[in-house]
XYZ file of C-alpha atoms in Angstrom:
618
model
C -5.970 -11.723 1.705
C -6.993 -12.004 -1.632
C -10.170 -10.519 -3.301
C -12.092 -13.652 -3.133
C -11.414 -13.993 0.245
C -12.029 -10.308 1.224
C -16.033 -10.695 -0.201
C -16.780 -13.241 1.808
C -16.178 -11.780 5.075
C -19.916 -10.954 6.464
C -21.027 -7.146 6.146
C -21.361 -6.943 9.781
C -18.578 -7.901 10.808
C -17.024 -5.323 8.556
C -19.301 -2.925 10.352
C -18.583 -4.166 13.923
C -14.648 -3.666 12.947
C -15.655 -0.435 11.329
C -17.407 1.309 14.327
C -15.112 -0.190 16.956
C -12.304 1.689 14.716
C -14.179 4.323 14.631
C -15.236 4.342 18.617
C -11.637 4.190 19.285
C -10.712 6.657 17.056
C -13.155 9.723 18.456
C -15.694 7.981 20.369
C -17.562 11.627 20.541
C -18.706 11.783 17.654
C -21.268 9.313 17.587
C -23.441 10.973 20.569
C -22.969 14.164 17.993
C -24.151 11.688 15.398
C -26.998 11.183 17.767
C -28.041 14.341 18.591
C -27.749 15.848 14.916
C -30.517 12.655 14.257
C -32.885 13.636 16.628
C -33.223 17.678 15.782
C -33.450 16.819 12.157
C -36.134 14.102 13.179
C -37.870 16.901 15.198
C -37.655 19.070 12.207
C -38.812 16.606 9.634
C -42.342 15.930 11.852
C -42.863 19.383 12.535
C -42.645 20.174 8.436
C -45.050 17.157 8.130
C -47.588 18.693 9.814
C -47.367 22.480 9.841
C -49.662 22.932 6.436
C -52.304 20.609 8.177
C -52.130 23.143 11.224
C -52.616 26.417 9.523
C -55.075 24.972 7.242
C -56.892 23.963 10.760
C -56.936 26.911 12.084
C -58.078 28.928 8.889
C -61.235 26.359 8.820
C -62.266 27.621 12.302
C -62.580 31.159 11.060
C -61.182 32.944 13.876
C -58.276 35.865 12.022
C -56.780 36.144 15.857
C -56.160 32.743 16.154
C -54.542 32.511 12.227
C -52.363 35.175 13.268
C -51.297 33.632 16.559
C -51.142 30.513 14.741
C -48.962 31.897 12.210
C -46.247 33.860 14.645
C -46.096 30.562 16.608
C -45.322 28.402 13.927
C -43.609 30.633 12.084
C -40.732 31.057 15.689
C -40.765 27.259 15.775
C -39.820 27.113 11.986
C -36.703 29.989 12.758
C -35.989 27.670 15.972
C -35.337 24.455 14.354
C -33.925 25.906 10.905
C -31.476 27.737 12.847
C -30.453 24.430 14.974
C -30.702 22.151 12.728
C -28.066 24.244 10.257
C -26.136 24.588 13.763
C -25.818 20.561 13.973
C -25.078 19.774 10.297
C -22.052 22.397 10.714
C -21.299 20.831 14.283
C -21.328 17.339 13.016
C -19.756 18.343 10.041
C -16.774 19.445 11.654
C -16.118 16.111 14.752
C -17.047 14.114 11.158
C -13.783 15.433 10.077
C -11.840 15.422 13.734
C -12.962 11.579 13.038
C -11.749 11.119 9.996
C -8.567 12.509 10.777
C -7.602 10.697 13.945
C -8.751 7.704 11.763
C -6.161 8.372 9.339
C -3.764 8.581 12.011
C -4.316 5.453 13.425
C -3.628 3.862 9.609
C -0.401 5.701 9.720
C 0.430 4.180 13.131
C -0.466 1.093 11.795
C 1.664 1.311 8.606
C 4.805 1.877 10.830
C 3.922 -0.901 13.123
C 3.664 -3.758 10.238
C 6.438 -6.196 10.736
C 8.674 -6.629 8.133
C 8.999 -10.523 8.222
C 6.493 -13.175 8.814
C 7.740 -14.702 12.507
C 7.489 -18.254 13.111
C 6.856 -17.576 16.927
C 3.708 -15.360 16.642
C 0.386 -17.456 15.436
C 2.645 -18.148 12.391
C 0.490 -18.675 9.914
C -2.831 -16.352 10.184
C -3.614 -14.092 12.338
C -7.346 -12.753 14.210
C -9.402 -10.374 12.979
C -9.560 -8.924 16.561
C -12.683 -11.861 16.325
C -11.957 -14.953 17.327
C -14.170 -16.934 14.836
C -12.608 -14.695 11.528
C -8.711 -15.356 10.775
C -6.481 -13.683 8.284
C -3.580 -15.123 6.369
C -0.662 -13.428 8.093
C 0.799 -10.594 6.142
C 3.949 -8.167 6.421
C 5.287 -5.300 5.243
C 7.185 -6.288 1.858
C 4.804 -8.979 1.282
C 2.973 -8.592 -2.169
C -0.099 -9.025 -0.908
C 0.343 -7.079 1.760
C 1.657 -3.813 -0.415
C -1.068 -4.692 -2.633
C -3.856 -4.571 0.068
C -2.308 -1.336 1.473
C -2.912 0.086 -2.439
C -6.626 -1.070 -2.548
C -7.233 0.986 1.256
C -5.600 4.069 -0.070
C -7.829 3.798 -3.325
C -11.029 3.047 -1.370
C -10.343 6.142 0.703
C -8.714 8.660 -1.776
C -10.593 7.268 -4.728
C -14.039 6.493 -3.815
C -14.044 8.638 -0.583
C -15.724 5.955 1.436
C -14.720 6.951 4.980
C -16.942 10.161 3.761
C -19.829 8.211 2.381
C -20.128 5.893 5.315
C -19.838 8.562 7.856
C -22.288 10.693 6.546
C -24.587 7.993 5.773
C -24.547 6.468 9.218
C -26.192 9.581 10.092
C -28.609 9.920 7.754
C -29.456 6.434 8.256
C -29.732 6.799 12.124
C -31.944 9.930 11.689
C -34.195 8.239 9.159
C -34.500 5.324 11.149
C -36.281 7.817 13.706
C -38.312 9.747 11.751
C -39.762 6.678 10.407
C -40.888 5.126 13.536
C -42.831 8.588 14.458
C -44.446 8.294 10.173
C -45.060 4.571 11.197
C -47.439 5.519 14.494
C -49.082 8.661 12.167
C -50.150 6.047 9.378
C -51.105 3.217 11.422
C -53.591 4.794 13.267
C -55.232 6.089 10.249
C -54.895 2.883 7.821
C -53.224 -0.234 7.372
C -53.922 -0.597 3.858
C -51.485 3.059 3.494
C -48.603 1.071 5.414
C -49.276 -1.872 2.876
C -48.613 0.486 -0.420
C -45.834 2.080 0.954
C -43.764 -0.683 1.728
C -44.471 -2.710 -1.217
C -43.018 0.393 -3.122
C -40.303 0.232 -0.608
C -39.295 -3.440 -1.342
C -39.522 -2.766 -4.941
C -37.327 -0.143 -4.399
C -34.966 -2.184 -2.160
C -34.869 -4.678 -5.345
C -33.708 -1.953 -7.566
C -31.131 -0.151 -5.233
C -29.324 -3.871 -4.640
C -29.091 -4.132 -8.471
C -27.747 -0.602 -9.086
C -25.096 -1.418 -5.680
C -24.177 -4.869 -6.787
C -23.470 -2.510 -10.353
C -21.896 -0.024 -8.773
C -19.692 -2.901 -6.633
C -18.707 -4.276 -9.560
C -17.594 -1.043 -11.512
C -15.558 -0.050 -7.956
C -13.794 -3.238 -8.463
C -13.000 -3.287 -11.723
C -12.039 0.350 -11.803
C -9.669 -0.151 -8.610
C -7.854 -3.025 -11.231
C -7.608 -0.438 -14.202
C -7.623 2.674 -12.208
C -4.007 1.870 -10.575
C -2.521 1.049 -14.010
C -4.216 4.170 -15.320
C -3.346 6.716 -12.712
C 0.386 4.991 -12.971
C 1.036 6.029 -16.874
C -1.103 9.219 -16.024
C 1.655 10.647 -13.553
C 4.707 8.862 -15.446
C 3.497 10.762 -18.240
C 3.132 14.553 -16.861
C 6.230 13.591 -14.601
C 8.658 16.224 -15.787
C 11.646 14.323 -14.095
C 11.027 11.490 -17.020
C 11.339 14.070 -20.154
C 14.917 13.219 -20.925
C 14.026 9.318 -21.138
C 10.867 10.479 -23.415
C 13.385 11.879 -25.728
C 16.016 9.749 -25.625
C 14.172 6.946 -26.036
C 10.999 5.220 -27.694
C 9.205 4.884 -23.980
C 6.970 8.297 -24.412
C 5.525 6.999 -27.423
C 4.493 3.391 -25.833
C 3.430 5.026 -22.440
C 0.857 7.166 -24.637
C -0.239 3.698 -26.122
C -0.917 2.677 -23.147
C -2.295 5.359 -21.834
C -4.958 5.704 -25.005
C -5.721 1.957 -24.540
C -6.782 2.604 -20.679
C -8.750 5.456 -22.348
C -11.003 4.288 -24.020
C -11.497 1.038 -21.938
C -12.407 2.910 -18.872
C -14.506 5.081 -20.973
C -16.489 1.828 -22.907
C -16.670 0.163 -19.616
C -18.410 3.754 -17.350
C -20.800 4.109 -20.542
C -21.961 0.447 -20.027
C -22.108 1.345 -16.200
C -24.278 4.793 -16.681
C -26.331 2.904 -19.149
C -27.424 0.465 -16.508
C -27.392 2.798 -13.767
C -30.080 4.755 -15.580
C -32.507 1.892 -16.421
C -32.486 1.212 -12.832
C -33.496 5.265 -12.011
C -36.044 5.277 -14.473
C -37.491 2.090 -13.011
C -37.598 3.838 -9.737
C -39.483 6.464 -11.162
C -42.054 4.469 -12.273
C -42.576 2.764 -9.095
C -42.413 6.602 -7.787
C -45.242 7.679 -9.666
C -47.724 4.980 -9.409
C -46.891 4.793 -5.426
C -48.371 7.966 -5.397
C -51.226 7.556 -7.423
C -52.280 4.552 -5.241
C -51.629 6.740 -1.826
C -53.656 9.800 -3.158
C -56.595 7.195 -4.124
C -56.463 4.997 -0.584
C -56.367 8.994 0.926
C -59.361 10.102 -0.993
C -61.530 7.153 -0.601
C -61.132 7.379 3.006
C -61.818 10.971 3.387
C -64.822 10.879 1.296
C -65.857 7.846 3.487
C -65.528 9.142 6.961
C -65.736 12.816 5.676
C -62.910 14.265 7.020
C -61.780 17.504 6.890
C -59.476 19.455 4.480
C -56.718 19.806 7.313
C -57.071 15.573 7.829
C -56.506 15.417 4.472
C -53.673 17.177 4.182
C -51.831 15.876 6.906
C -52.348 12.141 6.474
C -51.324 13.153 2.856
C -48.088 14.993 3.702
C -47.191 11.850 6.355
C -47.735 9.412 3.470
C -45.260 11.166 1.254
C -42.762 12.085 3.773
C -42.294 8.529 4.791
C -42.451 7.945 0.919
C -39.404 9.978 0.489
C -38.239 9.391 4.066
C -37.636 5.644 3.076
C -36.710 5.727 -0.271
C -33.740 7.896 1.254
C -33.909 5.733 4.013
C -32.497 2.634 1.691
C -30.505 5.384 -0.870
C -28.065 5.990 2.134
C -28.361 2.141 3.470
C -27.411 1.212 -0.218
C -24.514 3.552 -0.165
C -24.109 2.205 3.124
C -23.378 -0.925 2.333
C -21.479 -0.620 -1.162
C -18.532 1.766 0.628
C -18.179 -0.669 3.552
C -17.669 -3.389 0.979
C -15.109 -0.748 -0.656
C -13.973 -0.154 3.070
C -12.851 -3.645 3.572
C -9.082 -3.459 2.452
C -8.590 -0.833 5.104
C -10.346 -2.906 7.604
C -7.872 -5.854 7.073
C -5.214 -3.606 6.977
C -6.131 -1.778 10.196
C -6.150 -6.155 11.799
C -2.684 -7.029 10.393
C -1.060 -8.344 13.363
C 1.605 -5.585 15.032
C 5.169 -6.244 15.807
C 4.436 -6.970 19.508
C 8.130 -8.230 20.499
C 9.493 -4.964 21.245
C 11.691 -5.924 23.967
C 12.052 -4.646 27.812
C 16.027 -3.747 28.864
C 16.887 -0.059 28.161
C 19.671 0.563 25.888
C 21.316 3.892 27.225
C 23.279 6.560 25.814
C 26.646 5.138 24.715
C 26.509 2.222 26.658
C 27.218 -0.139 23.203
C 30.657 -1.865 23.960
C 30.403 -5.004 22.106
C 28.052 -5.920 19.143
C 28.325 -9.927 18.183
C 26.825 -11.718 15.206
C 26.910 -15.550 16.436
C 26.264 -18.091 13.769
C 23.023 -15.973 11.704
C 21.898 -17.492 8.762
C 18.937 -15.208 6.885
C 16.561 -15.666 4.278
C 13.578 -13.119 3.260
C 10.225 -14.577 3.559
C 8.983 -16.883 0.715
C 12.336 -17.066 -0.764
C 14.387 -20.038 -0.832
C 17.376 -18.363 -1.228
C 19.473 -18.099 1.850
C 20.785 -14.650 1.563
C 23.582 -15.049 5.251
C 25.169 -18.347 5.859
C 26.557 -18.901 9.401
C 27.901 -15.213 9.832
C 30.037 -14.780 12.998
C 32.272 -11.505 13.358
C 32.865 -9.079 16.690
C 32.653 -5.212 16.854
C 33.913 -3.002 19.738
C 32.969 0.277 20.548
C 34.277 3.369 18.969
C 35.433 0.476 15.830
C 35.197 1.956 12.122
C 34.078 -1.089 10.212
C 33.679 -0.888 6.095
C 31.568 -4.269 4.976
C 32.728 -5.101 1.333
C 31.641 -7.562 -1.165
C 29.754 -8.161 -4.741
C 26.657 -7.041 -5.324
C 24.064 -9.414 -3.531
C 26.527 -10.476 -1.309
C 24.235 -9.920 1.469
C 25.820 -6.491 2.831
C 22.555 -4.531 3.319
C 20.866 -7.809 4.473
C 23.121 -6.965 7.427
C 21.914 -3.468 8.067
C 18.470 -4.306 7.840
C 19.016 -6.797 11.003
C 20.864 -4.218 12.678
C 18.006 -2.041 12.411
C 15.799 -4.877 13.920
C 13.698 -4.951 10.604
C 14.138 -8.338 10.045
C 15.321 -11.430 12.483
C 17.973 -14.227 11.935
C 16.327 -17.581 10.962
C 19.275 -18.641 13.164
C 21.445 -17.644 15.619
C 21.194 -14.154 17.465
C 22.456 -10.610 17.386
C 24.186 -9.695 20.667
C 24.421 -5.883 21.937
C 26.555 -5.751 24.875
C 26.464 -9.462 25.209
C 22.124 -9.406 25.140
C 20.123 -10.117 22.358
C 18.883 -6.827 20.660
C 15.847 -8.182 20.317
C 15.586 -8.560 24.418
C 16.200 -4.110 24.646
C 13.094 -1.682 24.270
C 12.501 -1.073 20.611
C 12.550 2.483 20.962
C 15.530 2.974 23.098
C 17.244 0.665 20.968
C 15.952 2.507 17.638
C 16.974 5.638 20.036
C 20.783 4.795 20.045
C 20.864 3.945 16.269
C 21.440 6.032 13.048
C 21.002 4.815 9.773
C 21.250 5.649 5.865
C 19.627 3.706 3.042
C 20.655 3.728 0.097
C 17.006 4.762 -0.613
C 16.821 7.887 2.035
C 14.536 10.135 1.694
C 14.467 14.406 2.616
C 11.370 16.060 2.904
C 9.931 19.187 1.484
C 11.034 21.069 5.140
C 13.902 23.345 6.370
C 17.218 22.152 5.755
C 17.465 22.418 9.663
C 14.514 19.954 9.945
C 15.753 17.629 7.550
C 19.098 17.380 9.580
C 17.559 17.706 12.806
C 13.794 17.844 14.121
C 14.920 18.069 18.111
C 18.347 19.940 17.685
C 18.969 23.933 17.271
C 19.714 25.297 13.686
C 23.155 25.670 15.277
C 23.943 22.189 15.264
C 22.442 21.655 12.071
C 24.632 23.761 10.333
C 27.660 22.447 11.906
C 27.053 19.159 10.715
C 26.036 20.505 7.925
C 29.256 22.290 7.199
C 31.386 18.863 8.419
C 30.315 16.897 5.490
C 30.909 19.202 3.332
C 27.745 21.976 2.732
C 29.346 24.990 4.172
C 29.780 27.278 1.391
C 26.319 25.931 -0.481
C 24.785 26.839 2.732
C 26.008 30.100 3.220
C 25.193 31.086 -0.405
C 21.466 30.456 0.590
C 19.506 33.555 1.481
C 17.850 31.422 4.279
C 21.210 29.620 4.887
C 20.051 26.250 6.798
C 16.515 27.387 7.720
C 15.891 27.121 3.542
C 13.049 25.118 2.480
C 14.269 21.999 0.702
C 12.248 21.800 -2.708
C 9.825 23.754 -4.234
C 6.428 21.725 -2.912
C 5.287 24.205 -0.729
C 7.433 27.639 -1.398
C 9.228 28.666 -5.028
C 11.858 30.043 -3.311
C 12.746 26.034 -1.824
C 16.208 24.648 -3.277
C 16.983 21.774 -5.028
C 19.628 19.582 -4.411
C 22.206 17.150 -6.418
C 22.225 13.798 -5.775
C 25.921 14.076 -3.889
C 24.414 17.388 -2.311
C 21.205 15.458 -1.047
C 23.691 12.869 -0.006
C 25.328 15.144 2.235
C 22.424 16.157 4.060
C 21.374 12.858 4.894
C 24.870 12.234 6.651
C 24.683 15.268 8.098
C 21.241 13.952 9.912
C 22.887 10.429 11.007
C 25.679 11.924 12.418
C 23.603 14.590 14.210
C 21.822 12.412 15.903
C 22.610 11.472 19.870
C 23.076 7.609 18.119
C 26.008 5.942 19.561
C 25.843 3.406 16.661
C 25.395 4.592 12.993
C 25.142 2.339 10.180
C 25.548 3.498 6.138
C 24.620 1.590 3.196
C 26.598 3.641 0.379
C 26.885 6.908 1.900
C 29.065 8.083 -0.756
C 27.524 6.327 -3.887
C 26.363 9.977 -5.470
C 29.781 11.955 -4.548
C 32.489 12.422 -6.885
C 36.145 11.341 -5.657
C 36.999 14.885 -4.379
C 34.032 15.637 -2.304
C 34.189 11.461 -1.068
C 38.403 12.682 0.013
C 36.947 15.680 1.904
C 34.285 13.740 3.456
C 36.798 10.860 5.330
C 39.055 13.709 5.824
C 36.354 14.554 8.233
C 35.005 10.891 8.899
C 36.717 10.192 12.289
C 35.421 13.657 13.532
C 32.053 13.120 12.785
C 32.556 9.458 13.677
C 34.608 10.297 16.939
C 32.958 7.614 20.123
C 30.278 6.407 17.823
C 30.737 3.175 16.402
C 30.199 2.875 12.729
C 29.488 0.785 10.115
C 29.221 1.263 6.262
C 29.054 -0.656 2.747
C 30.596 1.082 0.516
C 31.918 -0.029 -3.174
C 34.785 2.579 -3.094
C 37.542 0.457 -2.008
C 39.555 3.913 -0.964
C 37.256 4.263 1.937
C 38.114 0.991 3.593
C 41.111 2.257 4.501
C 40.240 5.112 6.911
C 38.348 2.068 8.887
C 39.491 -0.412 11.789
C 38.436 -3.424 9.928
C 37.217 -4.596 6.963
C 34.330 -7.671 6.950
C 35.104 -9.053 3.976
C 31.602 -11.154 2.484
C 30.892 -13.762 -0.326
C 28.030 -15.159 -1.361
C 26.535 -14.308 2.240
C 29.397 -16.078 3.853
C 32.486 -14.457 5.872
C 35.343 -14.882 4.197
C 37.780 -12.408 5.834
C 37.732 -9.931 8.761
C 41.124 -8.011 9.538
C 42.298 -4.653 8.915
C 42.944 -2.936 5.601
C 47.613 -3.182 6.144
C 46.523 -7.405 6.327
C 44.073 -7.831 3.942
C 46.434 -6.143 1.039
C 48.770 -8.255 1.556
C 46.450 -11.494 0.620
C 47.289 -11.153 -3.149
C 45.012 -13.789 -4.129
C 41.703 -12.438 -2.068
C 38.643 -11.027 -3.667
C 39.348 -7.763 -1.603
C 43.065 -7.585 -2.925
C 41.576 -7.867 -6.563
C 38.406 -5.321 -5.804
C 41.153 -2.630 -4.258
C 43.803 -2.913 -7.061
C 41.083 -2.835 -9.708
C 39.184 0.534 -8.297
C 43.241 1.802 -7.752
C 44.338 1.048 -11.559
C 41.219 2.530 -12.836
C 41.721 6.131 -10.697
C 45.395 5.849 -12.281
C 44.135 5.780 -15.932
C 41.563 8.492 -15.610
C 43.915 10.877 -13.858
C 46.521 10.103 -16.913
C-alpha cells in the first residue's frame, strides 16, 4: 500500500486494529492501564481541594481541629503519593511486557510473509482483518512490501510511537476521568465557568491540529530523507568500507551526499521549530486571558453571593485544574493521534495475509526416497521473465546431485522451491511421490538443510552457530569434518568461542572460506535427511575445496544432497549432474557420460576450469 492509500484509512480503524493487537498481545495491561487512571484521578481531586479544606477549617478558629485537619490530610497526601508512584512504576513495567510481546508478534509476522503472491488465496488484495477495508496483496520480496516493512521499523525505532501511544492512552483514559468529576464541581457552581473553559479548549483544539498536521507532515517527510540519511551515515563510519574510500573516489561523493542531507534536514527542522513555536506562543495567549476571564467570572460571583475565602479557593483551584486537566487532556489526544497515523505502516504490516497452506502429512526422519520435478515452469512475481521452462528430472535417496549451468540459468531458482519459498506456476514438486506442498511445513522444513549463498552466522558460540539443539561434542566434530579442526583447537574457548566481537572483545573473526565452513558444518549437523547448497565452496581456495569432498560422502553419507556449484571439479564426486540452460534441462547423467559429449556446454565448462588449474600450477 502506498502512502496515499495508507492516509486514507480512517483513524479508528487504525485504533480498533491497534488495541485488538495490543489485546492480543498482553491483554493485562489495559485493566493496569485502568487502575493506574483511577488512583491518579483520585489523587488529582483530592489536590484540587485540599487548600480549600485547610483554609476551612482555619476560618472556624478551632487550633484542635487545624491540627487534626492537618495530620489527616497530611496521611491521605503520603497514601496516595506513595500509590500513585507505586502504579506509574507498575504500569511502567506491563507497558514494556506489552511492548515486547508486541514486537514479537512483528517478528512472527515477518517470518510468516509469503514469499510469492498465490493465485489461489484472495489473489489480488487481501482483508484488513475488517471486512469493509482491503489491502493490495503484498509479499515478502515485493518492493512495496520491503518498503512498508522500512516505514514500521522507522515509526517504531525512529519516532518511538508504540511508546507515545501507550503512554498516552493512559493519560488520556485518566484525564477523561478526572474531567467528568471537574465537570460535576463547575456545573453546580456556574455555567457561564464551563462556557470559558471550553471555548479556550476548542481554541486550543484548533491550535494542537495545526501543530499535529505540522508535526505529520515533518514525520513524513523526515521518514523520506531520514532513510537516505541514516544510509550514507552508517556507509560512512562503516569501517568494513575504508579500503573502497581509498581506493576509490566513493568517500568523497558519499560526504557530498551526506553534507547535502545536512543541511536539508537542518533548513527543513528550522522551518518546522519556527512554526511549532508560533503555535505555543498562541497557546499562551489563549492561556493567559482564559485565566483572566475565570478569575473575573470567580470574583464576581463571590462578591455576589458572598462566599467564603475557602469557596473561593476551591471553585478557583477546580477551574484551573480542569484548565490544565484539558489542555493535557487534548496534548496527549494530539500525540495520540499523530503516532497512530505514524503507527499505520506497522498496522498494515501486522494484516499482510500469512502463508496459510502449510500442509497436513508428516514428513519423517529419513523417509525421502524419491524427489520428482514434473513439468515446473517458474517465474518471480511481476516479472515476465520465465526463469524454469518445463523442468522434469528424478532424484533417489542417498543420490549426490551437482546442478550446473551459467549464471541465471535458474539453479538457485531451484533451491528456493525446494525450500517451499516459492511455488511452480506449473506443474508440482513430488516428495515420495506427494506434493511437498501437501506435508506439514514444519516437518517438512524439519527434514531439510540448506545454504545460501547469502548465509548468515550470528554474534553466538561457535557451538550455537553449528548447532542450537546438539551438544558442543557434535559441534566440534562437524566442525573438524569440514575442515576447522586445528583453527578450533587454537581457540582458547575452542568451539564454545564467541563468533565476532559484538558482544565480547575476546569473539573471533572469521575468513570468508572459514565462515564458509561453519555454515556447512551447521547443514550437515542437522538431523536433515535432505540438504541442499547453493555454492558451498564459492569462498574456499582449491586445497581446502580437495579436503572438503575428500570428506563430502562422510558428511553426506544417507542424506541426499544437492548443490550448485561453479567448480566443475566437484561434479565429479556426485551421482549425477543436472545439466541447465536458459532454465531448461538440457542434460542429466553422470559425470564418466557427460565428458564424453564433446560438443556440450558441460564438456566446454569442465575443460575450461581444467586448462585454467593447468596454467596456474605451471
Amino acid at each position: 500500500m502506498n502512502k496515499k492509500q495508507t492516509e486514507k484509512l480512517p483513524i479508528w480503524l487504525v485504533l480498533f486494529s491497534f488495541i485488538k493487537l495490543s489485546f492480543q498481545a498482553y491483554w493485562p495491561y489495559f485493566g493496569i492501564a485502568a487502575f493506574k487512571s483511577m488512583i491518579l484521578t483520585m489523587q488529582t481531586l483530592y489536590h484540587t481541594a485540599i487548600v480549600s479544606i485547610l483554609i476551612a477549617s482555619l476560618e472556624k478558629r478551632n487550633l484542635r481541629l487545624c491540627i487534626l485537619v492537618g495530620i489527616c490530610l497530611t496521611g491521605i497526601h503520603m497514601f496516595f503519593s506513595s500509590i500513585s508512584k507505586w502504579s506509574i512504576c507498575f504500569i511502567k513495567v506491563h507497558q514494556a511486557k506489552l511492548q515486547e510481546k508486541i514486537n514479537h508478534k512483528i517478528f512472527e509476522k515477518m517470518t510468516k510473509i509469503p514469499y510469492q503472491y498465490l493465485e489461489d488465496t484472495e489473489c489480488s488484495e487481501i482483508k484488513l482483518r475488517l471486512d469493509f477495508i482491503k489491502i493490495p496483496y503484498q509479499y515478502l520480496e515485493d518492493t512495496e512490501c520491503l518498503d512498508l516493512i522500512e516505514r514500521a521499523k522507522f515509526a517504531i525505532t525512529n519516532e518511538n510511537c508504540l511508546d507515545v501511544i501507550l503512554t498516552t492512552f493512559t493519560n488520556i483514559l485518566q484525564s477523561i476521568l478526572t474531567l467528568f468529576g471537574l465537570i460535576t464541581v463547575i456545573l453546580l457552581f456556574d455555567v457561564k465557568l464551563i462556557f470559558i473553559l471550553l471555548i479556550a479548549a476548542l481554541l486550543n483544539i484548533f491550535l494542537f491540529g495545526t501543530f499535529s498536521r505540522t508535526r505529520l507532515e515533518f514525520s513524513n517527510w523526515n521518514l523520506d530523507i531520514n532513510r537516505k540519511f541514516v544510509y550514507y551515515t552508517n556507509t560512512l563510519f562503516d569501517s568494513k568500507n575504508g579500503k573502497d574510500f581509498r581506493t576509490y573516489p566513493i568517500g568523497s561523493f558519499l560526504r557530498k551526499k551526506f553534507n547535502w542531507f545536512a543541511e536539508k534536514m537542518v533548513i527543513y527542522y528550522n522551518r518546522y521549530l519556527k512554526k511549532s513555536d508560533q503555535i505555543k506562543i498562541g497557546m499562551q495567549l489563549i492561556k493567559y486571558i482564559e485565566i483572566i476571564m475565570v478569575y473575573g467570572c470567580i470574583i464576581e460571583k463571590t462578591i455576589r453571593e458572598n462566599f467564603s475565602i475557602s469557596y473561593f479557593t476551591f471553585y478557583t483551584s477546580t477551574a484551573m485544574r480542569f484548565s490544565a486537566t484539558i489542555t493535557s487532556f487534548i496534548n496527549d489526544c494530539m500525540k495520540f493521534y499523530v503516532s497512530l497515523r505514524l503507527a499505520v505502516p506497522l498496522i498494515e504490516l501486522m494484516n499482510i495475509q500469512e502463508e496459510t497452506n502449510y500442509g497436513k502429512g508428516i514428513l519423517l526422519e529419513q523417509e525421502i526416497k524419491t524427489l520428482k520435478f514434473e513439468h515446473v515452469t517458474f517465474s518471480y512475481p511481476k516479472s515476465s521473465s520465465t526463469i524454469l521452462k518445463d523442468i522434469s528430472f528424478e532424484i533417489h535417496a542417498g543420490e549426490k546431485i551437482s546442478i550446473v549451468g551459467l549464471n541465471g540459468a535458474g539453479k538457485t531458482t531451484l533451491i528456493k522451491l525446494l525450500c517451499r519459498l516459492y511455488r511452480p506456476d506449473k506443474g508440482d514438486i513430488l516428495l515420495n511421490d506427494i506434493s511437498i506442498y501437501d506435508y506439514d511445513y514444519f516437518s517438512y522444513q524439519n527434514r531439510i538443510s540448506t545454504i545460501f549463498q547469502d548465509f548468515k552466522l550470528f554474534a553466538y558460540s561457535l557451538k550455537d552457530n553449528i548447532t542450537n539443539d546438539g551438544t558442543k561434542e557434535q559441534a566440534y566434530h562437524f566442525a573438524c569434518k569440514v575442515g576447522l579442526k586445528k583453527r578450533i583447537d587454537s581457540l582458547p574457548d575452542g568451539i564454545q568461542t564467541l563468533y565476532t566481537k559484538t558482544f565480547d572483545e575476546t569473539g573471533i573473526e572469521f575468513s570468508g572460506g572459514e565462515s564458509q565452513k561453519v555454515a556447512l558444518a551447521r547443514a550437515f549437523c542437522k538431523k536433515a535427511s535432505l540438504i541442499l547448497l547453493d555454492e558451498p565452496t564459492s569462498a574456499f581456495d582449491p586445497l581446502a575445496e580437495a579436503e572438503f569432498y575428500q570428506q563430502f560422502n562422510q558428511l553426506g553419507k544417507n542424506k541426499t544432497v544437492i548443490y550448485i556449484s561453479h567448480r566443475m571439479s566437484s561434479s565429479i564426486f556426485c551421482d549425477k549432474i543436472l545439466l541447465i540452460e536458459s532454465g531448461r534441462v538440457v542434460d542429466y547423467d553422470t559425470h564418466t557420460n557427460l565428458i564424453q559429449k564433446k560438443e556440450s556446454m558441460y564438456y566446454k565448462l569442465f575443460m575450461e576450469q581444467a586448462n585454467r588449474y593447468k596454467i596456474s600450477e605451471i
